[in-house]
Amino acid sequence: MDSLSSYYSGLPPTMHRDFCETYKNLPTDLDHHSLVYLSIQFHNGILWGDVIAEMNKIRVTTQSEYDSIFERFVDTQRLVNSLNHRLLTEFNLDPIYAKWLVTEGRLGIRKSALLINILRDSVMSSEDSLDDPSYSLLLQSLLLVNESIMKIELGLRCKPACLWVIRNSYPFQALTIILKHIQQHPNQGVNFRMLPVDEEYTVDELFDYLNGDIRAPLVRKCIQSLEKIKILWPAVLLTRFDGVIKVKNEVL
């Protein structure tokens, strides 16, 4: 529960990390889709707690500490992808509902991936890296924004009563990163054709992810989706959202 609270609130976890090691002993032969879904949330929550704790500590992260948390991210992503595959194939679920459940798992991975890329940029200079850290951060931001859109739109279609879950989609940081990249590189075409082959994301059949520049269309689509749930936000989130819209109007 502590890890899930941290995952949804963005606040550092209070549970001691050694206690969380028990998650490695959780059963993997879960026989109900709800248990698989909760397991995905739990593993994402543990990873999120690790990342938040690393970013909130006073001492600067070392290369070995970054490598350790990145390894945990890779292991968690592999596990979440395999559990998502079970949700899509092993249970007789409505396809839209199954897709929504899978989106929640992917969104958790993307949230952690965004912070891990920021953490990497604080540890490594661009000269030490084989690729451009800011470009990697941009791709993670686009993936996060896409999953947020799909979480809202699919949730409103199949489970409108679960707005308490949907309301937690507010990728303001990712939107700001994308808008800043557009401002600095207005003519650079970016799409998901540039992603690694094994990178998973939830697909909107009406959106072209592989051709042209998807940055501005994704930003506009995300803001349209967020407009549908902003009534559920406290004043502080509404203020932040207004700030994102102001930047969007200046850039696009």
PDB file of C-alpha atoms in Angstrom:
ATOM      1  CA  MET A   1       0.000   0.000   0.000  1.00  0.00           C
ATOM      2  CA  ASP A   2       2.863   2.356   0.731  1.00  0.00           C
ATOM      3  CA  SER A   3       4.369   1.801  -2.699  1.00  0.00           C
ATOM      4  CA  LEU A   4       1.008   2.330  -4.405  1.00  0.00           C
ATOM      5  CA  SER A   5       0.413   5.514  -2.418  1.00  0.00           C
ATOM      6  CA  SER A   6       3.809   6.795  -3.528  1.00  0.00           C
ATOM      7  CA  TYR A   7       3.077   5.781  -7.123  1.00  0.00           C
ATOM      8  CA  TYR A   8      -0.167   7.759  -7.285  1.00  0.00           C
ATOM      9  CA  SER A   9       0.838  10.741  -5.145  1.00  0.00           C
ATOM     10  CA  GLY A  10       4.396  11.215  -6.386  1.00  0.00           C
ATOM     11  CA  LEU A  11       5.599  11.536  -2.799  1.00  0.00           C
ATOM     12  CA  PRO A  12       8.561   9.517  -1.466  1.00  0.00           C
ATOM     13  CA  PRO A  13       7.663   6.164   0.104  1.00  0.00           C
ATOM     14  CA  THR A  14       7.945   5.728   3.863  1.00  0.00           C
ATOM     15  CA  MET A  15       8.378   1.947   3.927  1.00  0.00           C
ATOM     16  CA  HIS A  16      11.902   0.628   4.489  1.00  0.00           C
ATOM     17  CA  ARG A  17      13.385  -0.703   1.239  1.00  0.00           C
ATOM     18  CA  ASP A  18      14.439  -4.047   2.807  1.00  0.00           C
ATOM     19  CA  PHE A  19      10.820  -4.822   3.608  1.00  0.00           C
ATOM     20  CA  CYS A  20       9.887  -4.288  -0.022  1.00  0.00           C
ATOM     21  CA  GLU A  21      12.289  -7.062  -1.030  1.00  0.00           C
ATOM     22  CA  THR A  22       9.478  -9.468  -0.160  1.00  0.00           C
ATOM     23  CA  TYR A  23       7.846  -8.602  -3.461  1.00  0.00           C
ATOM     24  CA  LYS A  24      10.357 -10.879  -5.164  1.00  0.00           C
ATOM     25  CA  ASN A  25       8.629 -13.811  -3.476  1.00  0.00           C
ATOM     26  CA  LEU A  26       5.151 -13.004  -4.781  1.00  0.00           C
ATOM     27  CA  PRO A  27       3.511 -15.891  -6.688  1.00  0.00           C
ATOM     28  CA  THR A  28       3.635 -15.630 -10.469  1.00  0.00           C
ATOM     29  CA  ASP A  29       0.917 -18.199 -11.283  1.00  0.00           C
ATOM     30  CA  LEU A  30      -1.946 -15.752 -10.693  1.00  0.00           C
ATOM     31  CA  ASP A  31      -5.208 -17.205 -11.968  1.00  0.00           C
ATOM     32  CA  HIS A  32      -7.451 -14.117 -12.105  1.00  0.00           C
ATOM     33  CA  HIS A  33      -7.042 -10.986 -14.176  1.00  0.00           C
ATOM     34  CA  SER A  34      -7.601  -8.731 -11.149  1.00  0.00           C
ATOM     35  CA  LEU A  35      -4.661 -10.348  -9.352  1.00  0.00           C
ATOM     36  CA  VAL A  36      -2.460  -9.934 -12.410  1.00  0.00           C
ATOM     37  CA  TYR A  37      -3.474  -6.274 -12.676  1.00  0.00           C
ATOM     38  CA  LEU A  38      -2.789  -5.628  -8.987  1.00  0.00           C
ATOM     39  CA  SER A  39       0.562  -7.382  -9.297  1.00  0.00           C
ATOM     40  CA  ILE A  40       1.490  -5.050 -12.163  1.00  0.00           C
ATOM     41  CA  GLN A  41       0.556  -2.026 -10.047  1.00  0.00           C
ATOM     42  CA  PHE A  42       2.563  -3.351  -7.125  1.00  0.00           C
ATOM     43  CA  HIS A  43       5.733  -3.961  -9.133  1.00  0.00           C
ATOM     44  CA  ASN A  44       5.395  -0.532 -10.759  1.00  0.00           C
ATOM     45  CA  GLY A  45       4.872   0.973  -7.317  1.00  0.00           C
ATOM     46  CA  ILE A  46       8.033  -0.625  -5.932  1.00  0.00           C
ATOM     47  CA  LEU A  47      10.092   0.645  -8.882  1.00  0.00           C
ATOM     48  CA  TRP A  48       8.553   4.114  -8.577  1.00  0.00           C
ATOM     49  CA  GLY A  49       9.371   4.181  -4.868  1.00  0.00           C
ATOM     50  CA  ASP A  50      12.988   3.279  -5.612  1.00  0.00           C
ATOM     51  CA  VAL A  51      13.304   6.019  -8.226  1.00  0.00           C
ATOM     52  CA  ILE A  52      11.643   8.683  -6.062  1.00  0.00           C
ATOM     53  CA  ALA A  53      13.824   7.748  -3.078  1.00  0.00           C
ATOM     54  CA  GLU A  54      16.969   7.994  -5.224  1.00  0.00           C
ATOM     55  CA  MET A  55      16.010  11.392  -6.597  1.00  0.00           C
ATOM     56  CA  ASN A  56      15.044  12.806  -3.206  1.00  0.00           C
ATOM     57  CA  LYS A  57      18.169  11.847  -1.284  1.00  0.00           C
ATOM     58  CA  ILE A  58      20.661  14.566  -0.384  1.00  0.00           C
ATOM     59  CA  ARG A  59      23.790  12.847  -1.684  1.00  0.00           C
ATOM     60  CA  VAL A  60      24.449  12.954  -5.438  1.00  0.00           C
ATOM     61  CA  THR A  61      23.720   9.702  -7.271  1.00  0.00           C
ATOM     62  CA  THR A  62      26.824   7.812  -8.380  1.00  0.00           C
ATOM     63  CA  GLN A  63      27.234   5.910 -11.626  1.00  0.00           C
ATOM     64  CA  SER A  64      27.005   2.542  -9.846  1.00  0.00           C
ATOM     65  CA  GLU A  65      23.795   3.622  -8.074  1.00  0.00           C
ATOM     66  CA  TYR A  66      22.308   4.707 -11.371  1.00  0.00           C
ATOM     67  CA  ASP A  67      23.308   1.420 -13.005  1.00  0.00           C
ATOM     68  CA  SER A  68      21.637  -0.485 -10.167  1.00  0.00           C
ATOM     69  CA  ILE A  69      18.326   1.354 -10.433  1.00  0.00           C
ATOM     70  CA  PHE A  70      18.382   1.132 -14.244  1.00  0.00           C
ATOM     71  CA  GLU A  71      18.836  -2.625 -13.953  1.00  0.00           C
ATOM     72  CA  ARG A  72      15.798  -2.733 -11.649  1.00  0.00           C
ATOM     73  CA  PHE A  73      13.877  -0.720 -14.232  1.00  0.00           C
ATOM     74  CA  VAL A  74      14.767  -3.154 -17.031  1.00  0.00           C
ATOM     75  CA  ASP A  75      13.743  -6.151 -14.894  1.00  0.00           C
ATOM     76  CA  THR A  76      10.451  -4.493 -13.908  1.00  0.00           C
ATOM     77  CA  GLN A  77       9.659  -3.499 -17.482  1.00  0.00           C
ATOM     78  CA  ARG A  78      10.261  -7.065 -18.647  1.00  0.00           C
ATOM     79  CA  LEU A  79       8.009  -8.412 -15.895  1.00  0.00           C
ATOM     80  CA  VAL A  80       5.241  -5.868 -16.520  1.00  0.00           C
ATOM     81  CA  ASN A  81       5.325  -6.605 -20.252  1.00  0.00           C
ATOM     82  CA  SER A  82       4.946 -10.324 -19.585  1.00  0.00           C
ATOM     83  CA  LEU A  83       2.047  -9.760 -17.164  1.00  0.00           C
ATOM     84  CA  ASN A  84       0.418  -7.411 -19.674  1.00  0.00           C
ATOM     85  CA  HIS A  85       0.687 -10.154 -22.281  1.00  0.00           C
ATOM     86  CA  ARG A  86      -1.217 -12.446 -19.919  1.00  0.00           C
ATOM     87  CA  LEU A  87      -3.990  -9.871 -19.550  1.00  0.00           C
ATOM     88  CA  LEU A  88      -4.328  -9.678 -23.321  1.00  0.00           C
ATOM     89  CA  THR A  89      -4.236 -13.411 -24.050  1.00  0.00           C
ATOM     90  CA  GLU A  90      -5.132 -15.628 -21.073  1.00  0.00           C
ATOM     91  CA  PHE A  91      -8.406 -14.158 -19.817  1.00  0.00           C
ATOM     92  CA  ASN A  92     -11.741 -13.792 -21.576  1.00  0.00           C
ATOM     93  CA  LEU A  93     -11.917 -10.014 -21.185  1.00  0.00           C
ATOM     94  CA  ASP A  94     -13.604  -7.366 -23.261  1.00  0.00           C
ATOM     95  CA  PRO A  95     -10.851  -6.148 -25.629  1.00  0.00           C
ATOM     96  CA  ILE A  96     -11.271  -2.486 -24.655  1.00  0.00           C
ATOM     97  CA  TYR A  97     -11.182  -3.330 -20.957  1.00  0.00           C
ATOM     98  CA  ALA A  98      -8.084  -5.512 -21.381  1.00  0.00           C
ATOM     99  CA  LYS A  99      -6.379  -2.750 -23.350  1.00  0.00           C
ATOM    100  CA  TRP A 100      -7.163  -0.269 -20.573  1.00  0.00           C
ATOM    101  CA  LEU A 101      -5.677  -2.573 -17.915  1.00  0.00           C
ATOM    102  CA  VAL A 102      -2.529  -2.970 -20.003  1.00  0.00           C
ATOM    103  CA  THR A 103      -2.272   0.792 -20.475  1.00  0.00           C
ATOM    104  CA  GLU A 104      -2.146   1.315 -16.708  1.00  0.00           C
ATOM    105  CA  GLY A 105       0.870  -1.011 -16.508  1.00  0.00           C
ATOM    106  CA  ARG A 106       2.660   0.719 -19.362  1.00  0.00           C
ATOM    107  CA  LEU A 107       1.918   4.125 -17.875  1.00  0.00           C
ATOM    108  CA  GLY A 108       3.637   3.092 -14.641  1.00  0.00           C
ATOM    109  CA  ILE A 109       6.743   2.028 -16.546  1.00  0.00           C
ATOM    110  CA  ARG A 110       6.791   5.277 -18.501  1.00  0.00           C
ATOM    111  CA  LYS A 111       6.481   7.384 -15.338  1.00  0.00           C
ATOM    112  CA  SER A 112       9.563   5.710 -13.877  1.00  0.00           C
ATOM    113  CA  ALA A 113      11.422   5.809 -17.204  1.00  0.00           C
ATOM    114  CA  LEU A 114      10.988   9.577 -17.431  1.00  0.00           C
ATOM    115  CA  LEU A 115      12.549  10.140 -14.009  1.00  0.00           C
ATOM    116  CA  ILE A 116      15.298   7.607 -14.682  1.00  0.00           C
ATOM    117  CA  ASN A 117      16.267   9.542 -17.816  1.00  0.00           C
ATOM    118  CA  ILE A 118      16.376  12.760 -15.795  1.00  0.00           C
ATOM    119  CA  LEU A 119      18.513  10.945 -13.222  1.00  0.00           C
ATOM    120  CA  ARG A 120      20.816   9.698 -15.967  1.00  0.00           C
ATOM    121  CA  ASP A 121      21.297  13.213 -17.294  1.00  0.00           C
ATOM    122  CA  SER A 122      22.377  14.318 -13.823  1.00  0.00           C
ATOM    123  CA  VAL A 123      24.982  11.526 -13.660  1.00  0.00           C
ATOM    124  CA  MET A 124      26.296  11.492 -17.218  1.00  0.00           C
ATOM    125  CA  SER A 125      27.324  14.337 -19.477  1.00  0.00           C
ATOM    126  CA  SER A 126      26.381  14.143 -23.134  1.00  0.00           C
ATOM    127  CA  GLU A 127      30.062  13.566 -23.933  1.00  0.00           C
ATOM    128  CA  ASP A 128      30.018  10.377 -21.858  1.00  0.00           C
ATOM    129  CA  SER A 129      26.884   9.034 -23.508  1.00  0.00           C
ATOM    130  CA  LEU A 130      26.543   7.250 -26.833  1.00  0.00           C
ATOM    131  CA  ASP A 131      23.286   9.041 -27.583  1.00  0.00           C
ATOM    132  CA  ASP A 132      21.720  12.403 -26.875  1.00  0.00           C
ATOM    133  CA  PRO A 133      20.186  12.291 -23.370  1.00  0.00           C
ATOM    134  CA  SER A 134      17.715  15.046 -24.211  1.00  0.00           C
ATOM    135  CA  TYR A 135      16.470  13.048 -27.196  1.00  0.00           C
ATOM    136  CA  SER A 136      16.011   9.945 -25.059  1.00  0.00           C
ATOM    137  CA  LEU A 137      14.118  12.063 -22.536  1.00  0.00           C
ATOM    138  CA  LEU A 138      11.921  13.398 -25.341  1.00  0.00           C
ATOM    139  CA  LEU A 139      10.971   9.891 -26.481  1.00  0.00           C
ATOM    140  CA  GLN A 140      10.097   8.862 -22.923  1.00  0.00           C
ATOM    141  CA  SER A 141       7.971  11.997 -22.599  1.00  0.00           C
ATOM    142  CA  LEU A 142       6.121  11.167 -25.823  1.00  0.00           C
ATOM    143  CA  LEU A 143       5.519   7.601 -24.647  1.00  0.00           C
ATOM    144  CA  LEU A 144       4.243   8.830 -21.280  1.00  0.00           C
ATOM    145  CA  VAL A 145       1.908  11.359 -22.889  1.00  0.00           C
ATOM    146  CA  ASN A 146       0.546   8.695 -25.229  1.00  0.00           C
ATOM    147  CA  GLU A 147      -0.175   6.275 -22.363  1.00  0.00           C
ATOM    148  CA  SER A 148      -1.885   9.059 -20.411  1.00  0.00           C
ATOM    149  CA  ILE A 149      -4.138   9.792 -23.381  1.00  0.00           C
ATOM    150  CA  MET A 150      -5.012   6.130 -23.796  1.00  0.00           C
ATOM    151  CA  LYS A 151      -5.632   5.642 -20.077  1.00  0.00           C
ATOM    152  CA  ILE A 152      -8.155   8.487 -20.063  1.00  0.00           C
ATOM    153  CA  GLU A 153      -9.891   7.692 -23.339  1.00  0.00           C
ATOM    154  CA  LEU A 154     -10.125   3.920 -22.772  1.00  0.00           C
ATOM    155  CA  GLY A 155     -11.152   4.399 -19.163  1.00  0.00           C
ATOM    156  CA  LEU A 156     -13.974   6.746 -20.099  1.00  0.00           C
ATOM    157  CA  ARG A 157     -15.152   4.190 -22.657  1.00  0.00           C
ATOM    158  CA  CYS A 158     -15.102   1.025 -20.563  1.00  0.00           C
ATOM    159  CA  LYS A 159     -15.066   2.092 -16.882  1.00  0.00           C
ATOM    160  CA  PRO A 160     -16.347   5.661 -16.443  1.00  0.00           C
ATOM    161  CA  ALA A 161     -17.135   4.866 -12.797  1.00  0.00           C
ATOM    162  CA  CYS A 162     -13.387   4.485 -12.138  1.00  0.00           C
ATOM    163  CA  LEU A 163     -12.630   8.167 -12.475  1.00  0.00           C
ATOM    164  CA  TRP A 164     -10.672   8.030  -9.201  1.00  0.00           C
ATOM    165  CA  VAL A 165      -8.021   6.098 -11.143  1.00  0.00           C
ATOM    166  CA  ILE A 166      -8.286   8.063 -14.375  1.00  0.00           C
ATOM    167  CA  ARG A 167      -7.929  11.387 -12.570  1.00  0.00           C
ATOM    168  CA  ASN A 168      -4.298  10.574 -11.722  1.00  0.00           C
ATOM    169  CA  SER A 169      -3.241  11.111 -15.328  1.00  0.00           C
ATOM    170  CA  TYR A 170      -1.596  14.504 -15.511  1.00  0.00           C
ATOM    171  CA  PRO A 171       1.719  14.296 -17.419  1.00  0.00           C
ATOM    172  CA  PHE A 172       2.507  17.984 -17.048  1.00  0.00           C
ATOM    173  CA  GLN A 173       6.265  17.451 -16.833  1.00  0.00           C
ATOM    174  CA  ALA A 174       6.307  15.318 -19.986  1.00  0.00           C
ATOM    175  CA  LEU A 175       4.172  17.854 -21.871  1.00  0.00           C
ATOM    176  CA  THR A 176       6.543  20.647 -20.855  1.00  0.00           C
ATOM    177  CA  ILE A 177       9.575  18.654 -22.043  1.00  0.00           C
ATOM    178  CA  ILE A 178       7.936  18.060 -25.435  1.00  0.00           C
ATOM    179  CA  LEU A 179       6.936  21.710 -25.826  1.00  0.00           C
ATOM    180  CA  LYS A 180      10.444  22.857 -24.936  1.00  0.00           C
ATOM    181  CA  HIS A 181      11.887  20.460 -27.529  1.00  0.00           C
ATOM    182  CA  ILE A 182       9.493  21.817 -30.182  1.00  0.00           C
ATOM    183  CA  GLN A 183      10.543  25.342 -29.270  1.00  0.00           C
ATOM    184  CA  GLN A 184      14.238  24.477 -29.622  1.00  0.00           C
ATOM    185  CA  HIS A 185      13.882  22.163 -32.651  1.00  0.00           C
ATOM    186  CA  PRO A 186      10.715  23.244 -34.486  1.00  0.00           C
ATOM    187  CA  ASN A 187      11.547  21.425 -37.718  1.00  0.00           C
ATOM    188  CA  GLN A 188      12.817  18.143 -36.299  1.00  0.00           C
ATOM    189  CA  GLY A 189      10.408  15.356 -37.221  1.00  0.00           C
ATOM    190  CA  VAL A 190      10.042  12.870 -34.359  1.00  0.00           C
ATOM    191  CA  ASN A 191       7.924   9.721 -34.338  1.00  0.00           C
ATOM    192  CA  PHE A 192       7.875   6.227 -32.853  1.00  0.00           C
ATOM    193  CA  ARG A 193       9.591   4.684 -35.843  1.00  0.00           C
ATOM    194  CA  MET A 194      12.758   5.693 -33.974  1.00  0.00           C
ATOM    195  CA  LEU A 195      11.931   3.559 -30.924  1.00  0.00           C
ATOM    196  CA  PRO A 196      13.663   0.240 -30.197  1.00  0.00           C
ATOM    197  CA  VAL A 197      11.822  -2.656 -31.829  1.00  0.00           C
ATOM    198  CA  ASP A 198      10.818  -4.213 -28.501  1.00  0.00           C
ATOM    199  CA  GLU A 199       9.436  -0.982 -26.967  1.00  0.00           C
ATOM    200  CA  GLU A 200       5.743  -1.422 -26.177  1.00  0.00           C
ATOM    201  CA  TYR A 201       3.109   1.313 -26.212  1.00  0.00           C
ATOM    202  CA  THR A 202      -0.684   1.406 -26.434  1.00  0.00           C
ATOM    203  CA  VAL A 203      -1.921   2.165 -29.933  1.00  0.00           C
ATOM    204  CA  ASP A 204      -4.748   4.448 -30.972  1.00  0.00           C
ATOM    205  CA  GLU A 205      -5.792   3.017 -34.340  1.00  0.00           C
ATOM    206  CA  LEU A 206      -6.734   6.492 -35.595  1.00  0.00           C
ATOM    207  CA  PHE A 207      -3.333   8.045 -34.847  1.00  0.00           C
ATOM    208  CA  ASP A 208      -0.243   7.660 -37.047  1.00  0.00           C
ATOM    209  CA  TYR A 209       2.719   7.066 -34.732  1.00  0.00           C
ATOM    210  CA  LEU A 210       5.225   6.140 -37.437  1.00  0.00           C
ATOM    211  CA  ASN A 211       5.129   8.985 -39.959  1.00  0.00           C
ATOM    212  CA  GLY A 212       5.694  12.713 -39.768  1.00  0.00           C
ATOM    213  CA  ASP A 213       6.214  14.737 -36.595  1.00  0.00           C
ATOM    214  CA  ILE A 214       3.979  13.457 -33.782  1.00  0.00           C
ATOM    215  CA  ARG A 215       5.108  15.915 -31.100  1.00  0.00           C
ATOM    216  CA  ALA A 216       2.504  18.672 -31.561  1.00  0.00           C
ATOM    217  CA  PRO A 217      -0.389  16.306 -32.414  1.00  0.00           C
ATOM    218  CA  LEU A 218       0.249  14.280 -29.253  1.00  0.00           C
ATOM    219  CA  VAL A 219       0.414  17.420 -27.115  1.00  0.00           C
ATOM    220  CA  ARG A 220      -2.886  18.708 -28.516  1.00  0.00           C
ATOM    221  CA  LYS A 221      -4.546  15.317 -28.156  1.00  0.00           C
ATOM    222  CA  CYS A 222      -3.346  14.966 -24.565  1.00  0.00           C
ATOM    223  CA  ILE A 223      -4.627  18.404 -23.554  1.00  0.00           C
ATOM    224  CA  GLN A 224      -8.016  17.587 -25.095  1.00  0.00           C
ATOM    225  CA  SER A 225      -8.144  14.397 -23.005  1.00  0.00           C
ATOM    226  CA  LEU A 226      -7.047  16.180 -19.828  1.00  0.00           C
ATOM    227  CA  GLU A 227      -9.827  18.735 -20.311  1.00  0.00           C
ATOM    228  CA  LYS A 228     -12.311  15.887 -19.779  1.00  0.00           C
ATOM    229  CA  ILE A 229     -11.050  15.023 -16.282  1.00  0.00           C
ATOM    230  CA  LYS A 230      -9.727  18.317 -14.914  1.00  0.00           C
ATOM    231  CA  ILE A 231     -12.957  18.816 -12.953  1.00  0.00           C
ATOM    232  CA  LEU A 232     -11.650  16.087 -10.629  1.00  0.00           C
ATOM    233  CA  TRP A 233      -8.403  17.896  -9.790  1.00  0.00           C
ATOM    234  CA  PRO A 234      -7.562  20.067  -6.798  1.00  0.00           C
ATOM    235  CA  ALA A 235      -6.746  23.736  -7.362  1.00  0.00           C
ATOM    236  CA  VAL A 236      -2.975  23.165  -7.423  1.00  0.00           C
ATOM    237  CA  LEU A 237      -3.253  20.804 -10.414  1.00  0.00           C
ATOM    238  CA  LEU A 238      -5.583  23.177 -12.229  1.00  0.00           C
ATOM    239  CA  THR A 239      -3.008  25.948 -11.806  1.00  0.00           C
ATOM    240  CA  ARG A 240      -0.253  23.733 -13.203  1.00  0.00           C
ATOM    241  CA  PHE A 241      -2.478  22.702 -16.107  1.00  0.00           C
ATOM    242  CA  ASP A 242      -3.189  26.344 -16.931  1.00  0.00           C
ATOM    243  CA  GLY A 243       0.580  26.900 -17.000  1.00  0.00           C
ATOM    244  CA  VAL A 244       1.056  24.052 -19.491  1.00  0.00           C
ATOM    245  CA  ILE A 245      -1.706  25.427 -21.710  1.00  0.00           C
ATOM    246  CA  LYS A 246      -0.076  28.869 -21.638  1.00  0.00           C
ATOM    247  CA  VAL A 247       3.235  27.369 -22.817  1.00  0.00           C
ATOM    248  CA  LYS A 248       1.405  25.357 -25.477  1.00  0.00           C
ATOM    249  CA  ASN A 249      -0.300  28.478 -26.822  1.00  0.00           C
ATOM    250  CA  GLU A 250       3.067  30.252 -27.028  1.00  0.00           C
ATOM    251  CA  VAL A 251       4.849  27.394 -28.812  1.00  0.00           C
ATOM    252  CA  LEU A 252       2.193  25.872 -31.107  1.00  0.00           C
TER     253      LEU A 252
END
